[in-house]
Backbone as JSON, one array per atom type, in Angstrom:
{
  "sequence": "XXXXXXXXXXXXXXXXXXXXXXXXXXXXXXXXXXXXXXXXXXXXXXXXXXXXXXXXXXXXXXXXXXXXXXXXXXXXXXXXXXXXXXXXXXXXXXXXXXXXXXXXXXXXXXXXXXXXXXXXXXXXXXXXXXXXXXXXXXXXXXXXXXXXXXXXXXXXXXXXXXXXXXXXXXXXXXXXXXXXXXXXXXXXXXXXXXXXXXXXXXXXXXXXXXXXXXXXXXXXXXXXXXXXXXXXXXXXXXXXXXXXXXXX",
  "N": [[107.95, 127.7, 98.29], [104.91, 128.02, 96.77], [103.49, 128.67, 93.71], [101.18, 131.28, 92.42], [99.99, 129.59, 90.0], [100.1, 127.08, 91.09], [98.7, 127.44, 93.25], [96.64, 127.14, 92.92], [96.0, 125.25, 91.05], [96.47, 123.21, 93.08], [94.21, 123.34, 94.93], [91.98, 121.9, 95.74], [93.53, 120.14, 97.25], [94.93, 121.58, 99.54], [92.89, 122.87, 100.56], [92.37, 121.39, 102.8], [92.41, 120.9, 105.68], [94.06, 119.31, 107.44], [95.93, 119.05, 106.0], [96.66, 120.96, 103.7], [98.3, 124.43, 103.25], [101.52, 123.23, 103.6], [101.25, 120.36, 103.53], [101.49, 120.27, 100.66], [103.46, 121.52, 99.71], [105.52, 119.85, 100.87], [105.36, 117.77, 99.21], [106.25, 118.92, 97.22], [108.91, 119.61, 97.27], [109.22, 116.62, 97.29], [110.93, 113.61, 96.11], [109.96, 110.9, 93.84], [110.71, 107.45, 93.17], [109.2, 105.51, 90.52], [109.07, 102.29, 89.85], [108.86, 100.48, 87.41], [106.12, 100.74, 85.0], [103.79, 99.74, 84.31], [100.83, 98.04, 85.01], [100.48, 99.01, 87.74], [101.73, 101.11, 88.15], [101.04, 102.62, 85.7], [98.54, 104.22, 87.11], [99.72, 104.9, 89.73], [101.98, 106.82, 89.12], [100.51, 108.53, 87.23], [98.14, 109.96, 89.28], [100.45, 110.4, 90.91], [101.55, 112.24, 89.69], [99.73, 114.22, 88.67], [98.83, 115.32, 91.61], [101.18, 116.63, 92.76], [103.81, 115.76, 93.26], [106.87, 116.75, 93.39], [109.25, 115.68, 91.91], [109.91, 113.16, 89.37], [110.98, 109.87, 88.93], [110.38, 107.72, 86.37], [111.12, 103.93, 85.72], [111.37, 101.55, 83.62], [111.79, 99.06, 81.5], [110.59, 98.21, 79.43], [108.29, 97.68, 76.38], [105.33, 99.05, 74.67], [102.56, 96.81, 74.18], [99.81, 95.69, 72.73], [98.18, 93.57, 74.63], [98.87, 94.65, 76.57], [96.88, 97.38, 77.11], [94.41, 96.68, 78.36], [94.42, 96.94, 80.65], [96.31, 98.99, 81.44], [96.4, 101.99, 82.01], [97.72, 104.51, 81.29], [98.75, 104.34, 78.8], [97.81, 104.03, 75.02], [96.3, 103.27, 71.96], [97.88, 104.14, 69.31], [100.56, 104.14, 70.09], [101.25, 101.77, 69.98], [104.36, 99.39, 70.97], [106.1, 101.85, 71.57], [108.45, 103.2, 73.91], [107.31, 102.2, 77.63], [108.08, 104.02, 80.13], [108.88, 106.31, 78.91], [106.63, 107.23, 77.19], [104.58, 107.31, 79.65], [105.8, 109.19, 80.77], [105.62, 111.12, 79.65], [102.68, 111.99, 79.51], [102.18, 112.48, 82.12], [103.67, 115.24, 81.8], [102.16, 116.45, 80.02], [99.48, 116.11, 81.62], [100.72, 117.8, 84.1], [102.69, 119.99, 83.52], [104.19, 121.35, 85.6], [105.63, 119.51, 87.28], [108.59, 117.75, 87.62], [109.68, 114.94, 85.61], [111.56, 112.3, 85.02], [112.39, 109.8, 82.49], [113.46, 106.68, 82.59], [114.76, 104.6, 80.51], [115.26, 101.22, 81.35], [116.46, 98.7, 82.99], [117.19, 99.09, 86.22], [120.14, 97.88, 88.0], [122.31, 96.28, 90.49], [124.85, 98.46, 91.35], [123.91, 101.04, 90.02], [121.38, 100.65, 90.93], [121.45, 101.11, 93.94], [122.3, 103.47, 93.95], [120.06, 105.25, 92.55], [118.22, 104.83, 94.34], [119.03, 105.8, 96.3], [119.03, 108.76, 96.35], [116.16, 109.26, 95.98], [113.1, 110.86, 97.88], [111.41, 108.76, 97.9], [110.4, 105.22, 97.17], [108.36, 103.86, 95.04], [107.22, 100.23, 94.72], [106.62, 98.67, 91.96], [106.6, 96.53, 90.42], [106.67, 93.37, 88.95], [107.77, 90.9, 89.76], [109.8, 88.43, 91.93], [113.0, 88.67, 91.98], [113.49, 91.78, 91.58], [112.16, 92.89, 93.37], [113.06, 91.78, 95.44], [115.56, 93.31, 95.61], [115.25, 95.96, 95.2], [113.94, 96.18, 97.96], [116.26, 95.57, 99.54], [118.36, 97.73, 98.91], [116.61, 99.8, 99.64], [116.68, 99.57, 102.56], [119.02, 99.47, 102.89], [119.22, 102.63, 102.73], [117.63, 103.57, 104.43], [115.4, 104.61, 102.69], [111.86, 104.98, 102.36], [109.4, 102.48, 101.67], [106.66, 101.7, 99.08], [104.62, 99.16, 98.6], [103.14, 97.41, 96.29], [101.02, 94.78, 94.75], [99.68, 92.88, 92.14], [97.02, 90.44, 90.7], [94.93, 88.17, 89.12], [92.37, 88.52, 90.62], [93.04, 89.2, 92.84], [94.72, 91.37, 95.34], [97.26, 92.98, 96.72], [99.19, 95.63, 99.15], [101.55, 97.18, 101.31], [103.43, 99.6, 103.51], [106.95, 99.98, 103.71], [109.0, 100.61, 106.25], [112.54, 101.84, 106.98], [113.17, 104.08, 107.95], [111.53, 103.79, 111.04], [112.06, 102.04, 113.97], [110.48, 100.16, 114.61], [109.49, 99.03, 111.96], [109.11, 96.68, 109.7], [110.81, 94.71, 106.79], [110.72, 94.21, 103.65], [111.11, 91.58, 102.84], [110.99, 91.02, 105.59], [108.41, 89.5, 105.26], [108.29, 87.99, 103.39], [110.14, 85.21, 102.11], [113.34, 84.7, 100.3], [113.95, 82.54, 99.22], [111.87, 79.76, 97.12], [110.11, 81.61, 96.56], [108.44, 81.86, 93.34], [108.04, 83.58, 90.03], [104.81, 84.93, 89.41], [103.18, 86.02, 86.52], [101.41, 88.47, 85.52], [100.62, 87.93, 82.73], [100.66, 85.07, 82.49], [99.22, 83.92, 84.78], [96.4, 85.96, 84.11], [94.58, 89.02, 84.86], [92.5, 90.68, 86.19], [90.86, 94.21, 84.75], [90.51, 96.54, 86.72], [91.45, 95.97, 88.98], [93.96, 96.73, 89.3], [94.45, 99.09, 89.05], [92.76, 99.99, 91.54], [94.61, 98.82, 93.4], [97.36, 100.72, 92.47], [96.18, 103.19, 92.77], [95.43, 102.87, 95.55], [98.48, 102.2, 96.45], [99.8, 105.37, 95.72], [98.34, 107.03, 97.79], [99.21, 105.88, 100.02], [101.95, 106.65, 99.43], [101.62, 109.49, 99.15], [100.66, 109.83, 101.41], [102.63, 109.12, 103.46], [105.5, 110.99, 102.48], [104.09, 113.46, 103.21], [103.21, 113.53, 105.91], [100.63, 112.72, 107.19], [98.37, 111.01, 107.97], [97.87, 108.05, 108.68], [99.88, 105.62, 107.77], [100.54, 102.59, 105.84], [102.33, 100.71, 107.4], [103.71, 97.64, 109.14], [101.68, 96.79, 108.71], [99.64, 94.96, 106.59], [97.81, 95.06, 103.66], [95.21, 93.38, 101.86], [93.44, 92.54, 98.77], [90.13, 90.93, 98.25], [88.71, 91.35, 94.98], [86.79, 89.96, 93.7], [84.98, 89.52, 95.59], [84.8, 91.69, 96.85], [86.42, 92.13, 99.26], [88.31, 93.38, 101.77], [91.38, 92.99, 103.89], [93.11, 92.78, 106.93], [96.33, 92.51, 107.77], [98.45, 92.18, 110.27], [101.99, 92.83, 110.98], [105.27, 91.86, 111.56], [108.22, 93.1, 112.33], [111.31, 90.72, 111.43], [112.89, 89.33, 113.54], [115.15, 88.22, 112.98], [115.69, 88.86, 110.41], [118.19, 89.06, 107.34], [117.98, 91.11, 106.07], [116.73, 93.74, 107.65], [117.78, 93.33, 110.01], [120.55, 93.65, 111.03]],
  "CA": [[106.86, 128.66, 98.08], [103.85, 127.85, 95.66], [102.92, 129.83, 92.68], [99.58, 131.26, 91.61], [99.17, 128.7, 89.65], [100.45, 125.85, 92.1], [97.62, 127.48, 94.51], [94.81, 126.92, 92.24], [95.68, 123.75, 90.78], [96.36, 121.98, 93.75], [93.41, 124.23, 95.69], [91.38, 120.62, 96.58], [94.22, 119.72, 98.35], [95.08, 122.92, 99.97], [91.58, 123.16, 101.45], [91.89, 120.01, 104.04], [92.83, 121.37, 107.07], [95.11, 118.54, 107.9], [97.24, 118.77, 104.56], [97.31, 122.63, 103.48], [100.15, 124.34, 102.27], [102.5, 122.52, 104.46], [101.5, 119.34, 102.91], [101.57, 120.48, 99.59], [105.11, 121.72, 99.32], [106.12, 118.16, 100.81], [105.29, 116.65, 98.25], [106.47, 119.55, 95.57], [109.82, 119.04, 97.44], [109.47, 115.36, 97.27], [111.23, 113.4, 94.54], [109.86, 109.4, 94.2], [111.35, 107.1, 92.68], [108.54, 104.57, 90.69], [109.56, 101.04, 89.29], [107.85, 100.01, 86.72], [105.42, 101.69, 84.34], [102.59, 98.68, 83.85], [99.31, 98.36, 85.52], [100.49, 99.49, 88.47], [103.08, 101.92, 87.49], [100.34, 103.94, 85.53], [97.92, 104.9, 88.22], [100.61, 105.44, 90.57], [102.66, 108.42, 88.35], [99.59, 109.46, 87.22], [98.45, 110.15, 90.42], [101.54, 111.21, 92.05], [101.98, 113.71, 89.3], [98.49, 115.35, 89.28], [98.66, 115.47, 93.03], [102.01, 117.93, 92.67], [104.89, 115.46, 93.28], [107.82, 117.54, 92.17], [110.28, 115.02, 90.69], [108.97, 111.74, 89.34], [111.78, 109.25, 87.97], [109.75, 106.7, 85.85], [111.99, 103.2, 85.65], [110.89, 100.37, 83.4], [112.86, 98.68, 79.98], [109.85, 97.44, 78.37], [107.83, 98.6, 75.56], [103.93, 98.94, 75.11], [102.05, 95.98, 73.82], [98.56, 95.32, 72.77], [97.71, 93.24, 75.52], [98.99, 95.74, 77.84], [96.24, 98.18, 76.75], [93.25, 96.31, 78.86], [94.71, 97.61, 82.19], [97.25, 100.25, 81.66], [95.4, 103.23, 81.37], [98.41, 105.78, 80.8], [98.59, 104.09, 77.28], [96.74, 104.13, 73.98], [96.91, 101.87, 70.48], [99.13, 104.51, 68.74], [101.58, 103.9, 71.19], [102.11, 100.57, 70.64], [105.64, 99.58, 70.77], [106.75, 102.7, 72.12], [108.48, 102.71, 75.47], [106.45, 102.63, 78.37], [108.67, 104.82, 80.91], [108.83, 107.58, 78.45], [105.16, 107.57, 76.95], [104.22, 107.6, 80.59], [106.3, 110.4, 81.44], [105.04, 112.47, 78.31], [101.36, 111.58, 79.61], [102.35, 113.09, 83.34], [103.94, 116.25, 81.33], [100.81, 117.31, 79.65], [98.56, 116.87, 83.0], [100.91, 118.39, 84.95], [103.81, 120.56, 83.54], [104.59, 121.68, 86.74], [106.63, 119.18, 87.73], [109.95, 117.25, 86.61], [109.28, 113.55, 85.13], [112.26, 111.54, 83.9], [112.2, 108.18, 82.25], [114.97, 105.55, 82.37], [114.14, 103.4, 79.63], [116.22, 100.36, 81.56], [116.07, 97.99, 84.07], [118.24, 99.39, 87.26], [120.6, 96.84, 88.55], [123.25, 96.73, 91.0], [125.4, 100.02, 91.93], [122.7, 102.02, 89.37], [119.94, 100.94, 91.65], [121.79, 101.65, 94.41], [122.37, 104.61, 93.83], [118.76, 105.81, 92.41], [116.98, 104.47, 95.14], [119.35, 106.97, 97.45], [118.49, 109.72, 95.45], [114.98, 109.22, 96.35], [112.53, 110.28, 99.17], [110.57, 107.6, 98.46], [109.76, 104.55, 95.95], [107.13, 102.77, 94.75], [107.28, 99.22, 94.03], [105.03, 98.74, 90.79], [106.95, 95.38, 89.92], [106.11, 91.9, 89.08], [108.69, 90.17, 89.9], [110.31, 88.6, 92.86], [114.48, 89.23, 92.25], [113.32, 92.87, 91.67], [111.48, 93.36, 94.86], [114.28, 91.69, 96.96], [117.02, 93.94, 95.61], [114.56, 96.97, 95.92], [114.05, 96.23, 99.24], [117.79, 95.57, 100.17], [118.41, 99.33, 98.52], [115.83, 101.09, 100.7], [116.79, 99.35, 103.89], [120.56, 100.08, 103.45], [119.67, 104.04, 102.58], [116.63, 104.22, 104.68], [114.05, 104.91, 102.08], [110.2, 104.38, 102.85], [108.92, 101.69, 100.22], [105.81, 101.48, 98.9], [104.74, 97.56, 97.8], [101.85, 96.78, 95.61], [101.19, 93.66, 93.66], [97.82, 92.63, 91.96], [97.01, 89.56, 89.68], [93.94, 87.98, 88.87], [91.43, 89.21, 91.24], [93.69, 89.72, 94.34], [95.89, 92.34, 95.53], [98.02, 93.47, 98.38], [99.72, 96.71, 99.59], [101.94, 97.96, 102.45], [104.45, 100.61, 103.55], [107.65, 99.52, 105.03], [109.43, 102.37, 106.31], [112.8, 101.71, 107.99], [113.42, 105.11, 109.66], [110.92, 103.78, 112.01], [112.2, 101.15, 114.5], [109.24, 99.16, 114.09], [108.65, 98.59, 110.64], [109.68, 95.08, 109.03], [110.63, 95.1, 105.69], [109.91, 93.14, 102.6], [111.9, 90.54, 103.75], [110.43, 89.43, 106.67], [107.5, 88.95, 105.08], [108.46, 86.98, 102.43], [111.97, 84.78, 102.24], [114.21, 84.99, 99.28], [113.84, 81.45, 98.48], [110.69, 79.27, 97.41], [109.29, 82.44, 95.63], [108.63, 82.05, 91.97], [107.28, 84.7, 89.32], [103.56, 84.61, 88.53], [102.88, 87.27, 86.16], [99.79, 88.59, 84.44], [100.54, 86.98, 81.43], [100.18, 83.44, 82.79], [97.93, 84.19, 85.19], [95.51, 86.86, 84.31], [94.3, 90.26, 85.93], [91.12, 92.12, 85.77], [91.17, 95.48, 84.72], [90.33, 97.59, 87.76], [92.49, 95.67, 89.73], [95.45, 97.25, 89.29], [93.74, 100.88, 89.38], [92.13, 100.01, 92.58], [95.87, 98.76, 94.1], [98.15, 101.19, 92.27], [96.15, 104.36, 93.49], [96.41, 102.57, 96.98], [99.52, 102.9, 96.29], [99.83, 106.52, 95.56], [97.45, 107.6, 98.62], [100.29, 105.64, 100.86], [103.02, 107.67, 99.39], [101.34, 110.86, 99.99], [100.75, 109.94, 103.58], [104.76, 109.4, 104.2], [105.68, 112.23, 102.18], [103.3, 114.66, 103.71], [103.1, 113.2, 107.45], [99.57, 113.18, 107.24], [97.3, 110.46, 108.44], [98.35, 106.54, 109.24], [100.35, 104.9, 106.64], [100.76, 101.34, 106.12], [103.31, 100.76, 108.27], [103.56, 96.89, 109.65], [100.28, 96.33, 108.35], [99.56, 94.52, 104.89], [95.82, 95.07, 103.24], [94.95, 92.35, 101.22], [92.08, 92.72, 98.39], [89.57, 89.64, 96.96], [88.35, 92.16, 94.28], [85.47, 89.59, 92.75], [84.1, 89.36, 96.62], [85.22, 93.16, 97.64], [86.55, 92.17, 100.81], [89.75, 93.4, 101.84], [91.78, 92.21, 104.38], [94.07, 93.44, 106.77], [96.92, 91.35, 108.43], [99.25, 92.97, 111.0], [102.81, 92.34, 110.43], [105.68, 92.25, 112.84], [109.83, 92.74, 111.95], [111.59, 89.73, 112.28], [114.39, 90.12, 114.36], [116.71, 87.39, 112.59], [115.82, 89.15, 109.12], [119.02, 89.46, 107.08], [118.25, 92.36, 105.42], [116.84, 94.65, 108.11], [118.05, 93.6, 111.1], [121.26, 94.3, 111.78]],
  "C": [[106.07, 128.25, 96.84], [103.55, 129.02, 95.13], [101.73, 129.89, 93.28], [98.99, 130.4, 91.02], [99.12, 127.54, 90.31], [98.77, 126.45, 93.4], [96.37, 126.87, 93.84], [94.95, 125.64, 91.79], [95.81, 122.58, 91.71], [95.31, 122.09, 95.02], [92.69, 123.02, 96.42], [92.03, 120.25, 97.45], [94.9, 120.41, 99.56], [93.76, 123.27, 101.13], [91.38, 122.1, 102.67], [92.73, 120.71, 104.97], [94.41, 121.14, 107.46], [96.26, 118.34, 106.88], [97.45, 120.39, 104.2], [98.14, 123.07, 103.0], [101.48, 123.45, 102.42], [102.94, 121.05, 103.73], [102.1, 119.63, 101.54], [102.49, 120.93, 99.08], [106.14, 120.89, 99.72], [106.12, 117.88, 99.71], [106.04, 117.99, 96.78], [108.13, 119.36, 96.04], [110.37, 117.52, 97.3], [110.19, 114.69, 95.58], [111.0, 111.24, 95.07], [110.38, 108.9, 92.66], [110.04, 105.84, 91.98], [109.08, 103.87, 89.62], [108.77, 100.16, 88.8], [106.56, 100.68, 86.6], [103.86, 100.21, 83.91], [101.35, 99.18, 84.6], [99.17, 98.83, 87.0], [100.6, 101.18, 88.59], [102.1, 102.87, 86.91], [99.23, 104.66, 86.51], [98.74, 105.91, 89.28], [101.58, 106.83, 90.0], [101.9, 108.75, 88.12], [98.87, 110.69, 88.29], [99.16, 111.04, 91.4], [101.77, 112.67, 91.25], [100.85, 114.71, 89.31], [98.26, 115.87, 90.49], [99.95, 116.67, 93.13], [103.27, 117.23, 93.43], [106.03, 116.01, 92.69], [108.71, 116.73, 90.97], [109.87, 113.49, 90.94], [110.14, 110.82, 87.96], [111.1, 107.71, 88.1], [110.83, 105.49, 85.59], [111.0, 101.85, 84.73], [111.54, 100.55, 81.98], [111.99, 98.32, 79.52], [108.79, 98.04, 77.28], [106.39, 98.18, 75.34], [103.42, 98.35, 74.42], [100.52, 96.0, 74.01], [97.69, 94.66, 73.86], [97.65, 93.77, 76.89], [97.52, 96.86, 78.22], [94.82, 98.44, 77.56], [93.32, 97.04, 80.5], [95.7, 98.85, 82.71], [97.06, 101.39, 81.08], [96.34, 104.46, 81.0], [98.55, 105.45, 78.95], [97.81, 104.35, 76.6], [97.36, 103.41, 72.82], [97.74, 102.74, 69.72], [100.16, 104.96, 69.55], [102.46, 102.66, 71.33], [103.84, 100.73, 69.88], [107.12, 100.68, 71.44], [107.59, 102.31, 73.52], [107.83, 103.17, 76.47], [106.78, 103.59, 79.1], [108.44, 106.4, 79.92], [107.65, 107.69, 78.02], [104.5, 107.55, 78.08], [104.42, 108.37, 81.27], [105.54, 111.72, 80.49], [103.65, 112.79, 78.74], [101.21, 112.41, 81.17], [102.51, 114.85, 83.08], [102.71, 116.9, 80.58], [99.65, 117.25, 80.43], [98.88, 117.57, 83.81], [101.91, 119.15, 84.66], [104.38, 121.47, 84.52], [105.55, 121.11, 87.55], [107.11, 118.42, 86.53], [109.91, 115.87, 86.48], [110.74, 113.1, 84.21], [112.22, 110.29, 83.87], [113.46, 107.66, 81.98], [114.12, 104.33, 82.69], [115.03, 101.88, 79.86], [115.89, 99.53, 82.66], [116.99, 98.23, 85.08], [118.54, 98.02, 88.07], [121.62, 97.51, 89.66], [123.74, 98.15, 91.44], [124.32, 100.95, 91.16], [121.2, 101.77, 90.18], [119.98, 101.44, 93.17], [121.61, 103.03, 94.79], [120.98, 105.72, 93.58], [117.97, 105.67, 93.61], [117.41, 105.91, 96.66], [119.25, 108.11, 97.26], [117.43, 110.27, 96.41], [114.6, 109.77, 97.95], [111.95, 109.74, 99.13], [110.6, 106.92, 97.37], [108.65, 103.74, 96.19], [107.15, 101.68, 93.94], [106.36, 98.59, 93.04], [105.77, 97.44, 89.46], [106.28, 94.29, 89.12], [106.64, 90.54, 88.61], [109.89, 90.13, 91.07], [112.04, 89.3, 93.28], [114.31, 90.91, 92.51], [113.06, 93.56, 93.02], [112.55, 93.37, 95.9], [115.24, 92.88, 96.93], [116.35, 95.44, 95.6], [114.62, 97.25, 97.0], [115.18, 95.96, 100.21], [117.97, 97.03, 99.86], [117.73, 100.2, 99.25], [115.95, 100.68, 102.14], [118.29, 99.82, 103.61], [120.66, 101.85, 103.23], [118.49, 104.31, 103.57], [115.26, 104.81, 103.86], [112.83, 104.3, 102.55], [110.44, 103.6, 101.68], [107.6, 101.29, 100.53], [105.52, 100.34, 97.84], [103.33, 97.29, 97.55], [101.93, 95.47, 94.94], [99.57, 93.67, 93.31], [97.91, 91.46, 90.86], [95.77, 88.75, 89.89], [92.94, 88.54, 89.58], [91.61, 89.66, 92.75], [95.1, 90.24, 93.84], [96.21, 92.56, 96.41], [98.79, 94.74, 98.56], [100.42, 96.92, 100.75], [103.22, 98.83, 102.02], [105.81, 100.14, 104.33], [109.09, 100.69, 104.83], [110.93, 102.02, 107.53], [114.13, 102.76, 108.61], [112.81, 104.62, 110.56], [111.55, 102.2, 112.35], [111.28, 99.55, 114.45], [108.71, 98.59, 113.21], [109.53, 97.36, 109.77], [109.89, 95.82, 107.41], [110.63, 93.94, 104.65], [110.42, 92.0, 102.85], [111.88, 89.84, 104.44], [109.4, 89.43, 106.49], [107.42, 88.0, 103.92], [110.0, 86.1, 101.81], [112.27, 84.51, 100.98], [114.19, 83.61, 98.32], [113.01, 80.61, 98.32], [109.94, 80.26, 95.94], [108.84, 82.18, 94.2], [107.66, 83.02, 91.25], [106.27, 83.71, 89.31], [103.06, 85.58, 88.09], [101.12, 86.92, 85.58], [99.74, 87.93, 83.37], [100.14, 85.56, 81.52], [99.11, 83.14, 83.47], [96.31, 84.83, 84.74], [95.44, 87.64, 85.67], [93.31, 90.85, 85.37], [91.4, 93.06, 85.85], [91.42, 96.33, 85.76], [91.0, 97.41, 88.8], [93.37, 96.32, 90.3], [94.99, 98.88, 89.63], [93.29, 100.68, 90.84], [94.01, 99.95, 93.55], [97.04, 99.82, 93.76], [97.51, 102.37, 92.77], [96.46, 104.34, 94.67], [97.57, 103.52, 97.35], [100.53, 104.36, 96.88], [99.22, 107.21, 96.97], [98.35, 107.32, 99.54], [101.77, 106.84, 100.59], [102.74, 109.07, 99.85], [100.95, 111.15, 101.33], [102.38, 109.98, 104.09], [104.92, 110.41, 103.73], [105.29, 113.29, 103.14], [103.13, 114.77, 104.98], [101.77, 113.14, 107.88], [98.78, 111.81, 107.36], [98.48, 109.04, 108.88], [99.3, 105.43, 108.3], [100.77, 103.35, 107.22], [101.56, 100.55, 106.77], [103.18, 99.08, 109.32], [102.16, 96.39, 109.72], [100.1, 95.96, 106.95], [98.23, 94.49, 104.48], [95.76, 93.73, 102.19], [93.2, 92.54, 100.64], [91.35, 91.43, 97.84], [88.95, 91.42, 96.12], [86.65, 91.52, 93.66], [84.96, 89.43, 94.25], [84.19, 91.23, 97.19], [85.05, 93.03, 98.62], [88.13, 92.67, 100.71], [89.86, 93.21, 103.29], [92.86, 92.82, 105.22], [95.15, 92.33, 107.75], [98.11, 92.85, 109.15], [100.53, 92.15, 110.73], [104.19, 93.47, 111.04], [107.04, 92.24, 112.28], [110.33, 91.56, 112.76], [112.8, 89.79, 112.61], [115.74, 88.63, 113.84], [116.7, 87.58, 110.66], [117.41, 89.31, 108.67], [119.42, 90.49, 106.34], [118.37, 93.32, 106.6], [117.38, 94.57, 109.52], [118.97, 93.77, 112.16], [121.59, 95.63, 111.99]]
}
């Protein structure tokens, strides 16, 4: 049941026909799980928490740096140093004290990621970095969690949903094999600012479609952005039936 004040502050979203109350206490029931607080990571909690996500467990060990500052808009310069998970949770708590934001200031491994990810009805991958992703995406295929997968770095980005309650939906896995991969972060690379804002709300707009049941979510489909041509891109994308994550 929504307050008085839950009616009015989430009243924009309340007014769409196709989302309504119904939706809107999805998601105040919902609890996501997001990984990593960077240039993804802040759009996406931002986002999820103004929108009226009830429980929002922030995950990232690293702390907030000057160079961070150009693209990670939950920050600010008397901040630096701080940790990002918790100055990003504090930043959710004064737009939205309505819902429940905790930060774990750590990097979840093994049985602790396990375990968080089963927690969850949903995460959002706001990485950038391949071991992470794999063992993400081993964790939400052995509990069933949806996962939501962004990346972005210099002027391209990508997004999908891979969801495997649904028979049909591949998962990170068979679209990309475990070995070969190597990191290419922002730091070596570069990333334009808006980048990451443009892919991490993505993001966010995917989660509130699973959550809420409400329109088409990415689902065996991968978008793909050039950002300096603004074309995006969409590629269809099929489970592969000798995956070793999802397919026995």
């Amino acid at each position: 049941m929504l307050s008085d004040d839950e009616l009015l502050r989430y009243s924009r979203q309340i007014l769409m026909p196709r989302f309504d109350i119904a939706g809107q206490e999805k998601l105040q029931s919902a609890r996501v799980l997001v990984i990593g607080a960077g240039g993804l990571g802040c759009p996406v909690a931002l986002y999820l928490g103004a929108a009226g996500v009830g429980t929002l467990t922030l995950v990232d060990d690293d702390t907030i740096e000057l160079a961070n500052l150009q693209r990670q808009i939950g920050f600010e310069t008397s901040l630096l140093g701080e940790s990002k998970a918790e100055s990003l949770a504090d930043r959710i708590r004064r737009i939205n004290p309505l819902v429940s934001v905790t930060a774990l200031n750590q990097r979840l491994e093994g049985e602790a990621l396990t375990r968080t990810v089963a927690e969850a009805t949903l995460v959002v991958d706001c990485t950038d970095n391949f071991n992470t992703r794999f063992a993400l995406n081993r964790a939400c295929v052995a509990s069933k969690i949806p996962l939501v997968s962004g990346a972005a770095i210099r002027g391209e980005g990508q997004v999908s949903v891979y969801d495997s309650r649904r028979e049909d939906s591949p998962c990170y896995h068979c679209l990309y094999p475990e070995q070969g991969n190597e990191d290419l972060t922002c730091s070596e690379a570069g990333v334009i600012a808006p980048l990451v804002g443009m892919i991490g709300a993505t993001q966010a707009m995917e989660a509130i479609k699973v959550i809420s049941g409400v329109g088409s979510p990415l689902v065996g489909r991968l978008l793909i952005l050039d950002a300096w041509e603004m074309q995006w891109r969409e590629m269809k994308l099929a489970r592969d039936p000798d995956c070793p994550v999802c397919s026995g």
